GROMACS .gro file of N, CA, C and O in nm:
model
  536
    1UNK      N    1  10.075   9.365   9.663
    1UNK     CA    2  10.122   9.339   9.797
    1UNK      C    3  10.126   9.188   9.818
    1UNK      O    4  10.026   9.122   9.791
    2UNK      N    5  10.239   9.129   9.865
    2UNK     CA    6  10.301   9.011   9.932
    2UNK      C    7  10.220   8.966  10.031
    2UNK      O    8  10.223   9.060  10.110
    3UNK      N    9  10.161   8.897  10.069
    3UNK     CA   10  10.216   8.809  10.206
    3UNK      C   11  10.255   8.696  10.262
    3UNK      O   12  10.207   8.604  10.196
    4UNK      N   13  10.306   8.664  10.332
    4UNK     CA   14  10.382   8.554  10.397
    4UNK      C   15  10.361   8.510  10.514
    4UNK      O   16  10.324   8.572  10.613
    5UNK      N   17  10.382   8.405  10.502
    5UNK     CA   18  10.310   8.316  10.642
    5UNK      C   19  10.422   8.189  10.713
    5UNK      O   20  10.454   8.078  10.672
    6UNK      N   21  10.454   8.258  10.821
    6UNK     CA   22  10.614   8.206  10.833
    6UNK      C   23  10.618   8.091  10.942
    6UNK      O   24  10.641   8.132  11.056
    7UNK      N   25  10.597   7.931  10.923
    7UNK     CA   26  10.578   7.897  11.078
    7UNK      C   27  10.494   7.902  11.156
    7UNK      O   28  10.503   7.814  11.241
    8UNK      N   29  10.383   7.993  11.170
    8UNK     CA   30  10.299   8.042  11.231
    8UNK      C   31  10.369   8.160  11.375
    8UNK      O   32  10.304   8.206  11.468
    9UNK      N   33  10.505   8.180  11.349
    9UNK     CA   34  10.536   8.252  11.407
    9UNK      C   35  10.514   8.409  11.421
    9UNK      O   36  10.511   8.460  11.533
   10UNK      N   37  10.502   8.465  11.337
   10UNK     CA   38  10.487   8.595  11.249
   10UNK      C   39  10.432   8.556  11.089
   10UNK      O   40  10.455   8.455  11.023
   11UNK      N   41  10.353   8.672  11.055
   11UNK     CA   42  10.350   8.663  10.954
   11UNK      C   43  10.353   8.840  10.881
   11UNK      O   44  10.310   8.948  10.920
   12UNK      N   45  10.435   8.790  10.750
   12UNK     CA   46  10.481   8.958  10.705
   12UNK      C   47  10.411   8.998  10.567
   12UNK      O   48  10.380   8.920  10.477
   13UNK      N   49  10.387   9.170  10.573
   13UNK     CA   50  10.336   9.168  10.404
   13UNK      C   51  10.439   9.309  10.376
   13UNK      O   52  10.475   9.391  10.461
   14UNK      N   53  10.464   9.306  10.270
   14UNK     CA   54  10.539   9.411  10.192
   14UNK      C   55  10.488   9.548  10.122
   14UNK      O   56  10.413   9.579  10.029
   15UNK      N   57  10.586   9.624  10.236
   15UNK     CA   58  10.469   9.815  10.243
   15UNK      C   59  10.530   9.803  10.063
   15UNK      O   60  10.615   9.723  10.025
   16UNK      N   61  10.463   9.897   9.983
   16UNK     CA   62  10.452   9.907   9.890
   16UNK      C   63  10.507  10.058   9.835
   16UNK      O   64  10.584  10.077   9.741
   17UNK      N   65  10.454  10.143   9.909
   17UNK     CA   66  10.534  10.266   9.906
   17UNK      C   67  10.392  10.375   9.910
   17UNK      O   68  10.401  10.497   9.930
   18UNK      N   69  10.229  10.281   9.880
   18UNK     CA   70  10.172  10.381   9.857
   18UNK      C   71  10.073  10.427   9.988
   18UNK      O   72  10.109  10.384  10.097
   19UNK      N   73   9.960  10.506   9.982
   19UNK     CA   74   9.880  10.548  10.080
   19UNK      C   75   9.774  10.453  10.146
   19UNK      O   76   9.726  10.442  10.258
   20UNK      N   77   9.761  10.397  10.039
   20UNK     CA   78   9.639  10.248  10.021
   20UNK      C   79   9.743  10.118  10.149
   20UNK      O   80   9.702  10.045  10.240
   21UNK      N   81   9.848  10.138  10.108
   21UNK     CA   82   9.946  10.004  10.144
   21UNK      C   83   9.942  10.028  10.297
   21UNK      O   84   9.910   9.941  10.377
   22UNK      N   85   9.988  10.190  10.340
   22UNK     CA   86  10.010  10.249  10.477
   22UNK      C   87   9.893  10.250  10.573
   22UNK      O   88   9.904  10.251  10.696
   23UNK      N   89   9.776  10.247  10.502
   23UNK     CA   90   9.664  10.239  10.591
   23UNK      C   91   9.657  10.080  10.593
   23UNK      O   92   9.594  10.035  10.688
   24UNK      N   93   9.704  10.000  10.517
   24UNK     CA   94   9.653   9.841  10.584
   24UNK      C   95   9.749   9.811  10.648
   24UNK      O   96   9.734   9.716  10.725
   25UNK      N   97   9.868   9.870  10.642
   25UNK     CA   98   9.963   9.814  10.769
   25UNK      C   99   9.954   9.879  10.891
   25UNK      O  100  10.009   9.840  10.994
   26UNK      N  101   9.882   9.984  10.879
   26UNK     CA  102   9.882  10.109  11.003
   26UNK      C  103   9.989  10.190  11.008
   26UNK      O  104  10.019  10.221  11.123
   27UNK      N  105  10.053  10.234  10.928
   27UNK     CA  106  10.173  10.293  10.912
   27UNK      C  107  10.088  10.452  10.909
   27UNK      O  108   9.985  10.477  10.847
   28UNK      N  109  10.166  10.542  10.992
   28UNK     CA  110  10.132  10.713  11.002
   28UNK      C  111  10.279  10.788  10.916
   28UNK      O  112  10.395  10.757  10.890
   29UNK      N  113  10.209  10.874  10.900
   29UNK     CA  114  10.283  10.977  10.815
   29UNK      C  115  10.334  11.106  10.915
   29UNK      O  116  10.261  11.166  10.994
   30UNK      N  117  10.440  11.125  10.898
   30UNK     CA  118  10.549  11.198  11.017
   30UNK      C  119  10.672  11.234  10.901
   30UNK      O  120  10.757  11.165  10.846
   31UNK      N  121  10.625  11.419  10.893
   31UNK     CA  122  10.735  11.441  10.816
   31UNK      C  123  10.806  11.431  10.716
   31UNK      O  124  10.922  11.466  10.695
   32UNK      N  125  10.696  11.356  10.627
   32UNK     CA  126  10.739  11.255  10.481
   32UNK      C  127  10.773  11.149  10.471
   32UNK      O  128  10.796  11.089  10.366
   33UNK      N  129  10.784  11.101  10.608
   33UNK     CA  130  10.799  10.996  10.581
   33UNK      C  131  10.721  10.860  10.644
   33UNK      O  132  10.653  10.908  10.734
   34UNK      N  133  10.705  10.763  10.643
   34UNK     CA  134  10.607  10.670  10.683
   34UNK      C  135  10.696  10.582  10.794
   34UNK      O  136  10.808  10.530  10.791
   35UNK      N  137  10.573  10.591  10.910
   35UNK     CA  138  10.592  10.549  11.021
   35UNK      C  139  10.560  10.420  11.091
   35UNK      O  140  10.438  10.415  11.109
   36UNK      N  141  10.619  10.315  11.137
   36UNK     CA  142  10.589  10.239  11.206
   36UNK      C  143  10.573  10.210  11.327
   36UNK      O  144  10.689  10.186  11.363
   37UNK      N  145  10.484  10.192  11.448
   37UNK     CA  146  10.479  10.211  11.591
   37UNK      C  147  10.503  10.054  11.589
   37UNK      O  148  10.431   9.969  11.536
   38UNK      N  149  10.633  10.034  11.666
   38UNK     CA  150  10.662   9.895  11.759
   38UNK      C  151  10.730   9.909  11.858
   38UNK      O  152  10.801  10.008  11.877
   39UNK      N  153  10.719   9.798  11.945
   39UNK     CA  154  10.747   9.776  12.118
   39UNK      C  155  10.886   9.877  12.140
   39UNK      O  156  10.888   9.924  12.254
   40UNK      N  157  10.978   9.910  12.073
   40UNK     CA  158  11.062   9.961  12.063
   40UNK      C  159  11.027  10.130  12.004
   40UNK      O  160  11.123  10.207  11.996
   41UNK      N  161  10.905  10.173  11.971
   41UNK     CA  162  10.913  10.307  11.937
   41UNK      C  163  10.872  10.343  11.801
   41UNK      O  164  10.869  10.232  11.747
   42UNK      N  165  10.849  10.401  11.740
   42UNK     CA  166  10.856  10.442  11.622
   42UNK      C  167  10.963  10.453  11.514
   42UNK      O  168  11.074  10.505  11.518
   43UNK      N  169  10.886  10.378  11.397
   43UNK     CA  170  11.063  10.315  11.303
   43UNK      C  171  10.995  10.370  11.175
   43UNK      O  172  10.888  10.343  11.120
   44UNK      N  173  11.105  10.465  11.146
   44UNK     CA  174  11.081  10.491  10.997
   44UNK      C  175  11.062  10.369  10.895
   44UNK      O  176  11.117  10.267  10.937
   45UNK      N  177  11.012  10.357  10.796
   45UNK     CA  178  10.967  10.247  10.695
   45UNK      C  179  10.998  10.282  10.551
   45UNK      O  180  10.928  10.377  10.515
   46UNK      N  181  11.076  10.238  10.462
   46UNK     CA  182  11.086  10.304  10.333
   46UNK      C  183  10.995  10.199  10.272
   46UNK      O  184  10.927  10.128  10.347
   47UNK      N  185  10.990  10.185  10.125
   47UNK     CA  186  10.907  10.144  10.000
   47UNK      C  187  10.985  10.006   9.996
   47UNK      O  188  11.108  10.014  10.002
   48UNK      N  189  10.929   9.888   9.988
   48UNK     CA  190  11.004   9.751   9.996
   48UNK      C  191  11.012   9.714  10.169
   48UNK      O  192  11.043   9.595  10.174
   49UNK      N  193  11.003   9.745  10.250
   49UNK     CA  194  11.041   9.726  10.391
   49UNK      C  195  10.896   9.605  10.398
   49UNK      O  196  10.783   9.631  10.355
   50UNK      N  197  10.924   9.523  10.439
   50UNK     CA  198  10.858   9.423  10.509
   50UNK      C  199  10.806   9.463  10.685
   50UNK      O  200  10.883   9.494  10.776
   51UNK      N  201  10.657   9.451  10.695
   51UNK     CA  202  10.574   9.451  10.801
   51UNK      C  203  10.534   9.329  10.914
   51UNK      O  204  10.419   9.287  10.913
   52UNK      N  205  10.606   9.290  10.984
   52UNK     CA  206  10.583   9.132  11.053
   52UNK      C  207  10.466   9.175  11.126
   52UNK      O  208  10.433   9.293  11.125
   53UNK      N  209  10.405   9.094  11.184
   53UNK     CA  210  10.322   9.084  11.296
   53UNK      C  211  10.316   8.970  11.392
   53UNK      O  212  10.254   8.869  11.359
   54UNK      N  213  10.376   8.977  11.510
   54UNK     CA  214  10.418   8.859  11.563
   54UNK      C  215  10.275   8.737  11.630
   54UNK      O  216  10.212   8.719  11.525
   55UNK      N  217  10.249   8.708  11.668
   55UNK     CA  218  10.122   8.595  11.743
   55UNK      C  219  10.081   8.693  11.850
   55UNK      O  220   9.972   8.670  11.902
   56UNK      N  221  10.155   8.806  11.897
   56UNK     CA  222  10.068   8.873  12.015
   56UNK      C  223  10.053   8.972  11.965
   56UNK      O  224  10.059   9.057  12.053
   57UNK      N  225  10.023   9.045  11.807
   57UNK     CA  226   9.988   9.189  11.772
   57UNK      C  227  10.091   9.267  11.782
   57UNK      O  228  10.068   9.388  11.777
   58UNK      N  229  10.216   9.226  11.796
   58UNK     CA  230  10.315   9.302  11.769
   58UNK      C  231  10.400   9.337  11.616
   58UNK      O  232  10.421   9.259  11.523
   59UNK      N  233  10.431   9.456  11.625
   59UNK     CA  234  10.514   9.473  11.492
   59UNK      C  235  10.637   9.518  11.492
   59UNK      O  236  10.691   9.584  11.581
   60UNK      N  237  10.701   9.466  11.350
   60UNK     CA  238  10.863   9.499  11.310
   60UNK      C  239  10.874   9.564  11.216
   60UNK      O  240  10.788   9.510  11.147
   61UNK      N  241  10.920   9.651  11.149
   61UNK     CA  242  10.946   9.622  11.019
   61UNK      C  243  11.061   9.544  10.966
   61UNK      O  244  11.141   9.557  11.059
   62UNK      N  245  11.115   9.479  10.885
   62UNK     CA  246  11.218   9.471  10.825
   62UNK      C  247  11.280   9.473  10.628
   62UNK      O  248  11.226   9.419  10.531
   63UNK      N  249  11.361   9.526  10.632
   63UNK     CA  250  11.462   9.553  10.508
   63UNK      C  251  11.386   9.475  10.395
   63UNK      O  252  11.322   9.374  10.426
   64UNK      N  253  11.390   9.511  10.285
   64UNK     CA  254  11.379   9.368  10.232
   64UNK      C  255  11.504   9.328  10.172
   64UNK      O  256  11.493   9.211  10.136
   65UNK      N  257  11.619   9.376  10.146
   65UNK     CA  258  11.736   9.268  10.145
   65UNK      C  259  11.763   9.184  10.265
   65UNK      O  260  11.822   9.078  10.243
   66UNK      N  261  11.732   9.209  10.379
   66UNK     CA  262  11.757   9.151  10.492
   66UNK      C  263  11.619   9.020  10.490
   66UNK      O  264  11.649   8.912  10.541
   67UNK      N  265  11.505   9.034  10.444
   67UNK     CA  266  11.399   8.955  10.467
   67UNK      C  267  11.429   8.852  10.346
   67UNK      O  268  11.398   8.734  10.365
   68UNK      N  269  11.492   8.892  10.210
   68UNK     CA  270  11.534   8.835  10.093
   68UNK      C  271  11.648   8.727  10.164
   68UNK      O  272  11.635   8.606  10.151
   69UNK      N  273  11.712   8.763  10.207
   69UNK     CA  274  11.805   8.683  10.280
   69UNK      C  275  11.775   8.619  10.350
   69UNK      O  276  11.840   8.516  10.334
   70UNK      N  277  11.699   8.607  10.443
   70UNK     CA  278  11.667   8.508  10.572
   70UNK      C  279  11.507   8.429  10.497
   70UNK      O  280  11.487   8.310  10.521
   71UNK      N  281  11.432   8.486  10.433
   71UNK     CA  282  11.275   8.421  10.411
   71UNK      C  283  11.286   8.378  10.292
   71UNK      O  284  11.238   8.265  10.283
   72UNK      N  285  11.347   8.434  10.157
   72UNK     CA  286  11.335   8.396  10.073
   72UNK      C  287  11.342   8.296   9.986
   72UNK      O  288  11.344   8.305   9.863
   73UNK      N  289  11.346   8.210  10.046
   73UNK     CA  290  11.344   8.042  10.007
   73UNK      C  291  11.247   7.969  10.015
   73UNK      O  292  11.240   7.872   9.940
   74UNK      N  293  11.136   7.998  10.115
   74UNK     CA  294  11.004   7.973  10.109
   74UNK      C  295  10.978   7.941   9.954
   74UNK      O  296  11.001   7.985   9.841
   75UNK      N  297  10.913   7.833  10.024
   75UNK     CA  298  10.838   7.789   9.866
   75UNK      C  299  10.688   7.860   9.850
   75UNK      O  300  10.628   7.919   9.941
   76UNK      N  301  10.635   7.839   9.702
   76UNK     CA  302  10.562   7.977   9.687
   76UNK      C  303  10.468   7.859   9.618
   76UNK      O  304  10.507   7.783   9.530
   77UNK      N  305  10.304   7.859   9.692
   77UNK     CA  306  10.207   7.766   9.673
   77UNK      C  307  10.053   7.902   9.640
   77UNK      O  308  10.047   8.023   9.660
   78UNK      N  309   9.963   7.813   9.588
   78UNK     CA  310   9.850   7.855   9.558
   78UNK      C  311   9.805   7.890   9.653
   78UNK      O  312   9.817   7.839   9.764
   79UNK      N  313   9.708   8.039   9.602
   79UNK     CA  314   9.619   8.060   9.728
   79UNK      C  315   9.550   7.917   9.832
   79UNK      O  316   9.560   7.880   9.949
   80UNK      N  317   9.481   7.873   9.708
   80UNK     CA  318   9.356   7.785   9.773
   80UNK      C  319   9.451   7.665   9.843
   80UNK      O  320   9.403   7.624   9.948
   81UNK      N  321   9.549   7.615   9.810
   81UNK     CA  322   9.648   7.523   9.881
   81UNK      C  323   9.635   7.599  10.088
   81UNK      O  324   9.587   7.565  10.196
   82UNK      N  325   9.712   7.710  10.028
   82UNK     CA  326   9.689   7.787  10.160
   82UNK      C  327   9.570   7.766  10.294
   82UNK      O  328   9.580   7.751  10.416
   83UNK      N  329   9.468   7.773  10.204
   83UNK     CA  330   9.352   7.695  10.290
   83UNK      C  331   9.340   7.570  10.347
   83UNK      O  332   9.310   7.537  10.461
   84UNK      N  333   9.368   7.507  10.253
   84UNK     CA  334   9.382   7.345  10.363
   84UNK      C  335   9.484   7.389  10.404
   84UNK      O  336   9.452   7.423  10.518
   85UNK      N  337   9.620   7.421  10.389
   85UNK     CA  338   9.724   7.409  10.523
   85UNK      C  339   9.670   7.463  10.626
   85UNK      O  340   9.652   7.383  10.718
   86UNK      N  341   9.638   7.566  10.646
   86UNK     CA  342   9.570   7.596  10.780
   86UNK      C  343   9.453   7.555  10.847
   86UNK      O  344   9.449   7.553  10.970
   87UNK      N  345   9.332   7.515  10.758
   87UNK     CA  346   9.254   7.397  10.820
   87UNK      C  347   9.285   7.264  10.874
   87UNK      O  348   9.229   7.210  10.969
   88UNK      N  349   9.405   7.207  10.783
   88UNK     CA  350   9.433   7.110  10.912
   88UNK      C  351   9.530   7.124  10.966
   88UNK      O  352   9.579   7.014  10.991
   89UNK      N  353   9.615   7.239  11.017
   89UNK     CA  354   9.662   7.257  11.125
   89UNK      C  355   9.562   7.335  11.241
   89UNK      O  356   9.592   7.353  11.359
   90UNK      N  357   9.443   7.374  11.177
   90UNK     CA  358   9.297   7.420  11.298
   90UNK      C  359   9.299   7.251  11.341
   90UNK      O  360   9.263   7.237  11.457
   91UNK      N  361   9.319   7.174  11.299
   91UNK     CA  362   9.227   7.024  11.311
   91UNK      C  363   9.342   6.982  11.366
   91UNK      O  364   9.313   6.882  11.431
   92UNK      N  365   9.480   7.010  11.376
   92UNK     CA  366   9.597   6.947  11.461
   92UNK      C  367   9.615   6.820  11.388
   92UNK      O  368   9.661   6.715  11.433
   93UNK      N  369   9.573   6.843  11.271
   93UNK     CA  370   9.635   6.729  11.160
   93UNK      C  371   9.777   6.681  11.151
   93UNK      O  372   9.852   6.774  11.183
   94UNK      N  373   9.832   6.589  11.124
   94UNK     CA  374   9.967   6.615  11.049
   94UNK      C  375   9.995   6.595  10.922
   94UNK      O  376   9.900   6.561  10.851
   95UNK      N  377  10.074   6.604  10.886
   95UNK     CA  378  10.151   6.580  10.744
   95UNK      C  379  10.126   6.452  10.649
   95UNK      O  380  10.101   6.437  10.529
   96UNK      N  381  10.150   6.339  10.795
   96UNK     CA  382  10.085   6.218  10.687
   96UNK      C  383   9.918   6.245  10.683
   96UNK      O  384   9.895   6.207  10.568
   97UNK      N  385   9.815   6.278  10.727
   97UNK     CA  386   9.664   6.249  10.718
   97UNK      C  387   9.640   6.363  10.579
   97UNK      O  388   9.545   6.347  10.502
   98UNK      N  389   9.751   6.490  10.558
   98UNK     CA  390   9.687   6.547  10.456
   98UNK      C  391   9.732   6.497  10.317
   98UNK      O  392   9.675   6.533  10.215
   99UNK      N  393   9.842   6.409  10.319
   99UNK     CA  394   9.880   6.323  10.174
   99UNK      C  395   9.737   6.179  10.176
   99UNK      O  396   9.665   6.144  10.083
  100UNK      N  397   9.741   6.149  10.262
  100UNK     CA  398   9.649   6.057  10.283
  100UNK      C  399   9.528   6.093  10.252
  100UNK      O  400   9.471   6.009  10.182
  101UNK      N  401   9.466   6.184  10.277
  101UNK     CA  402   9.346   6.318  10.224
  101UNK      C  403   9.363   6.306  10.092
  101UNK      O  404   9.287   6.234  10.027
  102UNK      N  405   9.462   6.373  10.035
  102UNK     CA  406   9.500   6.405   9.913
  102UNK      C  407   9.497   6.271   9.818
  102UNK      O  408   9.475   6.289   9.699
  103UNK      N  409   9.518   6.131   9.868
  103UNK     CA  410   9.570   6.052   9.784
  103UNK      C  411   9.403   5.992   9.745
  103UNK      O  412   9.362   5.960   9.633
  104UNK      N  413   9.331   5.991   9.866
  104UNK     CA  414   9.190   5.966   9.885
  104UNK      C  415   9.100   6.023   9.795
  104UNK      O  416   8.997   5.976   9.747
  105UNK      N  417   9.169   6.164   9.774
  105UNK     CA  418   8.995   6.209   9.745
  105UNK      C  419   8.933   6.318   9.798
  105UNK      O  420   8.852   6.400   9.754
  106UNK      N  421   9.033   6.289   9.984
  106UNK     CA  422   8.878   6.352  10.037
  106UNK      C  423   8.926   6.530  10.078
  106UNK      O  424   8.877   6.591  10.173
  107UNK      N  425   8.993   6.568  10.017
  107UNK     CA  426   9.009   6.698  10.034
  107UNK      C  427   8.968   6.792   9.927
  107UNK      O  428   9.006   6.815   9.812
  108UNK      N  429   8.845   6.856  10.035
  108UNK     CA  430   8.712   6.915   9.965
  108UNK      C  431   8.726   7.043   9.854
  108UNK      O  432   8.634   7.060   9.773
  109UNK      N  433   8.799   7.099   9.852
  109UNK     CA  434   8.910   7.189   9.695
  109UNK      C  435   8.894   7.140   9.606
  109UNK      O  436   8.963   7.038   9.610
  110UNK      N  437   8.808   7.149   9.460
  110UNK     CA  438   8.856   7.141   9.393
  110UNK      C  439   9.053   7.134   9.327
  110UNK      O  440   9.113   7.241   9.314
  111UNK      N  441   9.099   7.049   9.306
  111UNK     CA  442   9.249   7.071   9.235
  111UNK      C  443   9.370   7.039   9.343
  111UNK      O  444   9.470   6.969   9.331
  112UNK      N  445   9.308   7.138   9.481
  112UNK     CA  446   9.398   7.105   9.572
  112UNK      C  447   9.476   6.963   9.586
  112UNK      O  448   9.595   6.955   9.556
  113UNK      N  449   9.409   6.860   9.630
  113UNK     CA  450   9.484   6.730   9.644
  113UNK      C  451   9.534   6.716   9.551
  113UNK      O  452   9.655   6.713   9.574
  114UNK      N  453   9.507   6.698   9.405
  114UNK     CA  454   9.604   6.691   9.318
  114UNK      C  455   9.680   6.806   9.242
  114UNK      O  456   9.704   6.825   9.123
  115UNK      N  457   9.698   6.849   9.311
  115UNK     CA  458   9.810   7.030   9.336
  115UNK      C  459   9.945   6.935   9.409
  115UNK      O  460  10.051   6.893   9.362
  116UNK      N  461   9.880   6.926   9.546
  116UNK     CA  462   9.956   6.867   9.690
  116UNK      C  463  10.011   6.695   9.630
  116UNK      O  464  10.127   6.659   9.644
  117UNK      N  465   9.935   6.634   9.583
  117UNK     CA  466  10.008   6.488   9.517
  117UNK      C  467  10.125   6.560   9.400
  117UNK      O  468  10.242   6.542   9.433
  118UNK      N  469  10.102   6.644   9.260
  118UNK     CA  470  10.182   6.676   9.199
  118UNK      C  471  10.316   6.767   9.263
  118UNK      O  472  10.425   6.785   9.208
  119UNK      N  473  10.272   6.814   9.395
  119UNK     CA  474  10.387   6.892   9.417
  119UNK      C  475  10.428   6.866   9.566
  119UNK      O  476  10.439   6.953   9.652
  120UNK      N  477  10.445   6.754   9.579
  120UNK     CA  478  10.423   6.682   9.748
  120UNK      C  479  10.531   6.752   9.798
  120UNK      O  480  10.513   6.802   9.909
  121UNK      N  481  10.673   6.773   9.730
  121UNK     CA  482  10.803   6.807   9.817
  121UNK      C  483  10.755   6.961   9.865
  121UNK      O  484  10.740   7.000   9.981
  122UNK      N  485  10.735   7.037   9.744
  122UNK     CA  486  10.691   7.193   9.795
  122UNK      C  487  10.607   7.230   9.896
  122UNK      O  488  10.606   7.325   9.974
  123UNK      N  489  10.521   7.114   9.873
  123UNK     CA  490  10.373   7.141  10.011
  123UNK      C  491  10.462   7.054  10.143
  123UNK      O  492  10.415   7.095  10.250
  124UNK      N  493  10.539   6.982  10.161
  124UNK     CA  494  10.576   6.949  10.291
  124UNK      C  495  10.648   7.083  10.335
  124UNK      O  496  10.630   7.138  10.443
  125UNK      N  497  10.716   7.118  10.255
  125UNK     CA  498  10.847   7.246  10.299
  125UNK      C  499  10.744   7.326  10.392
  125UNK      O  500  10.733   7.331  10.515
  126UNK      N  501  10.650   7.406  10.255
  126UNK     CA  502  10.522   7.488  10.278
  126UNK      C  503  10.431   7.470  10.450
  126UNK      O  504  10.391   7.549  10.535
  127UNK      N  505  10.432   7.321  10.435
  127UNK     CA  506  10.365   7.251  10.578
  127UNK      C  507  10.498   7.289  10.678
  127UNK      O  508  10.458   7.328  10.787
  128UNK      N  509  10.627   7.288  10.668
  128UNK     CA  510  10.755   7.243  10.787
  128UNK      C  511  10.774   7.394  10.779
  128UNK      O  512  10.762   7.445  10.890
  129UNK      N  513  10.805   7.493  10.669
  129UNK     CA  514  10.878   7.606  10.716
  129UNK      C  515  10.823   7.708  10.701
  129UNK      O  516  10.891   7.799  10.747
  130UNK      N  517  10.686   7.756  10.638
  130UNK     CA  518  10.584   7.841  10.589
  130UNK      C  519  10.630   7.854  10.477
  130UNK      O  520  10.726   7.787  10.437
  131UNK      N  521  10.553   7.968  10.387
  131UNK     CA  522  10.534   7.923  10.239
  131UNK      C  523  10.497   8.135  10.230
  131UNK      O  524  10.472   8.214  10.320
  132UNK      N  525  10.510   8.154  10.084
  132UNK     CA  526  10.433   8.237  10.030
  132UNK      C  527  10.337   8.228   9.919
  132UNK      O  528  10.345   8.149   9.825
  133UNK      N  529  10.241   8.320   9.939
  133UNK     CA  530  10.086   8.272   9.844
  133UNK      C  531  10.134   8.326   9.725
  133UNK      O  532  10.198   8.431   9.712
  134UNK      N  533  10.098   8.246   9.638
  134UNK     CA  534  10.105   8.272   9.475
  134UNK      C  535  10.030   8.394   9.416
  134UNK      O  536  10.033   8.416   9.295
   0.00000   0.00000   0.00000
């Protein structure tokens, strides 16, 4: 299983098709087929369908040719990278203090800063448009 972290707008993971997958998205079983409850009602879900969850606990599903199309350009970074991006956006950091971090020293990860120095263009994207975990 996928997940993705988009903007901080939503973030989506990819139903899988199995029983294990349906209970972490909350998906119910209706008829054979697997169910999604959102603001709009109950939406059937096939195997590949992408699960959003918006900033207020809301859900979508969507396609995944349709999510391939619109998300799939995200650049695709290390777990542990993942962690500092969101610690210093907890800290309302920006962009220059975490190259500056990185160039320093002082970002406490093993590898990370020099992950983020070797791959500075991918981690800004990652920082500007969200990213998916490796």
């Amino acid at each position: 299983m996928m997940k993705v972290y988009l903007k901080q707008l939503f973030q989506a993971e990819q139903f899988d098709g199995t029983k294990q997958s349906a209970d972490h998205l909350g998906l119910f079983k209706y008829r054979g087929g697997w169910y999604l409850e959102t603001l709009e009602g109950s939406m059937l879900v096939s195997n590949g369908y992408w699960i959003a969850t918006g900033v207020n606990g809301e859900h979508w599903a969507i396609s995944d040719d349709v999510f391939k199309k619109t998300y799939a350009e995200l650049p695709v970074i290390p777990k542990n990278v993942t962690c500092s991006i969101k610690q210093y956006k907890e800290w309302n950091c920006d962009l220059g203090i975490v190259f500056d971090d990185a160039c320093s020293g002082n970002i406490w990860k093993a590898g990370v800063g020099e992950w983020i120095l070797e791959h500075s263009d991918v981690f800004a994207r990652a920082w500007l448009d969200g990213y998916v975990v490796e």
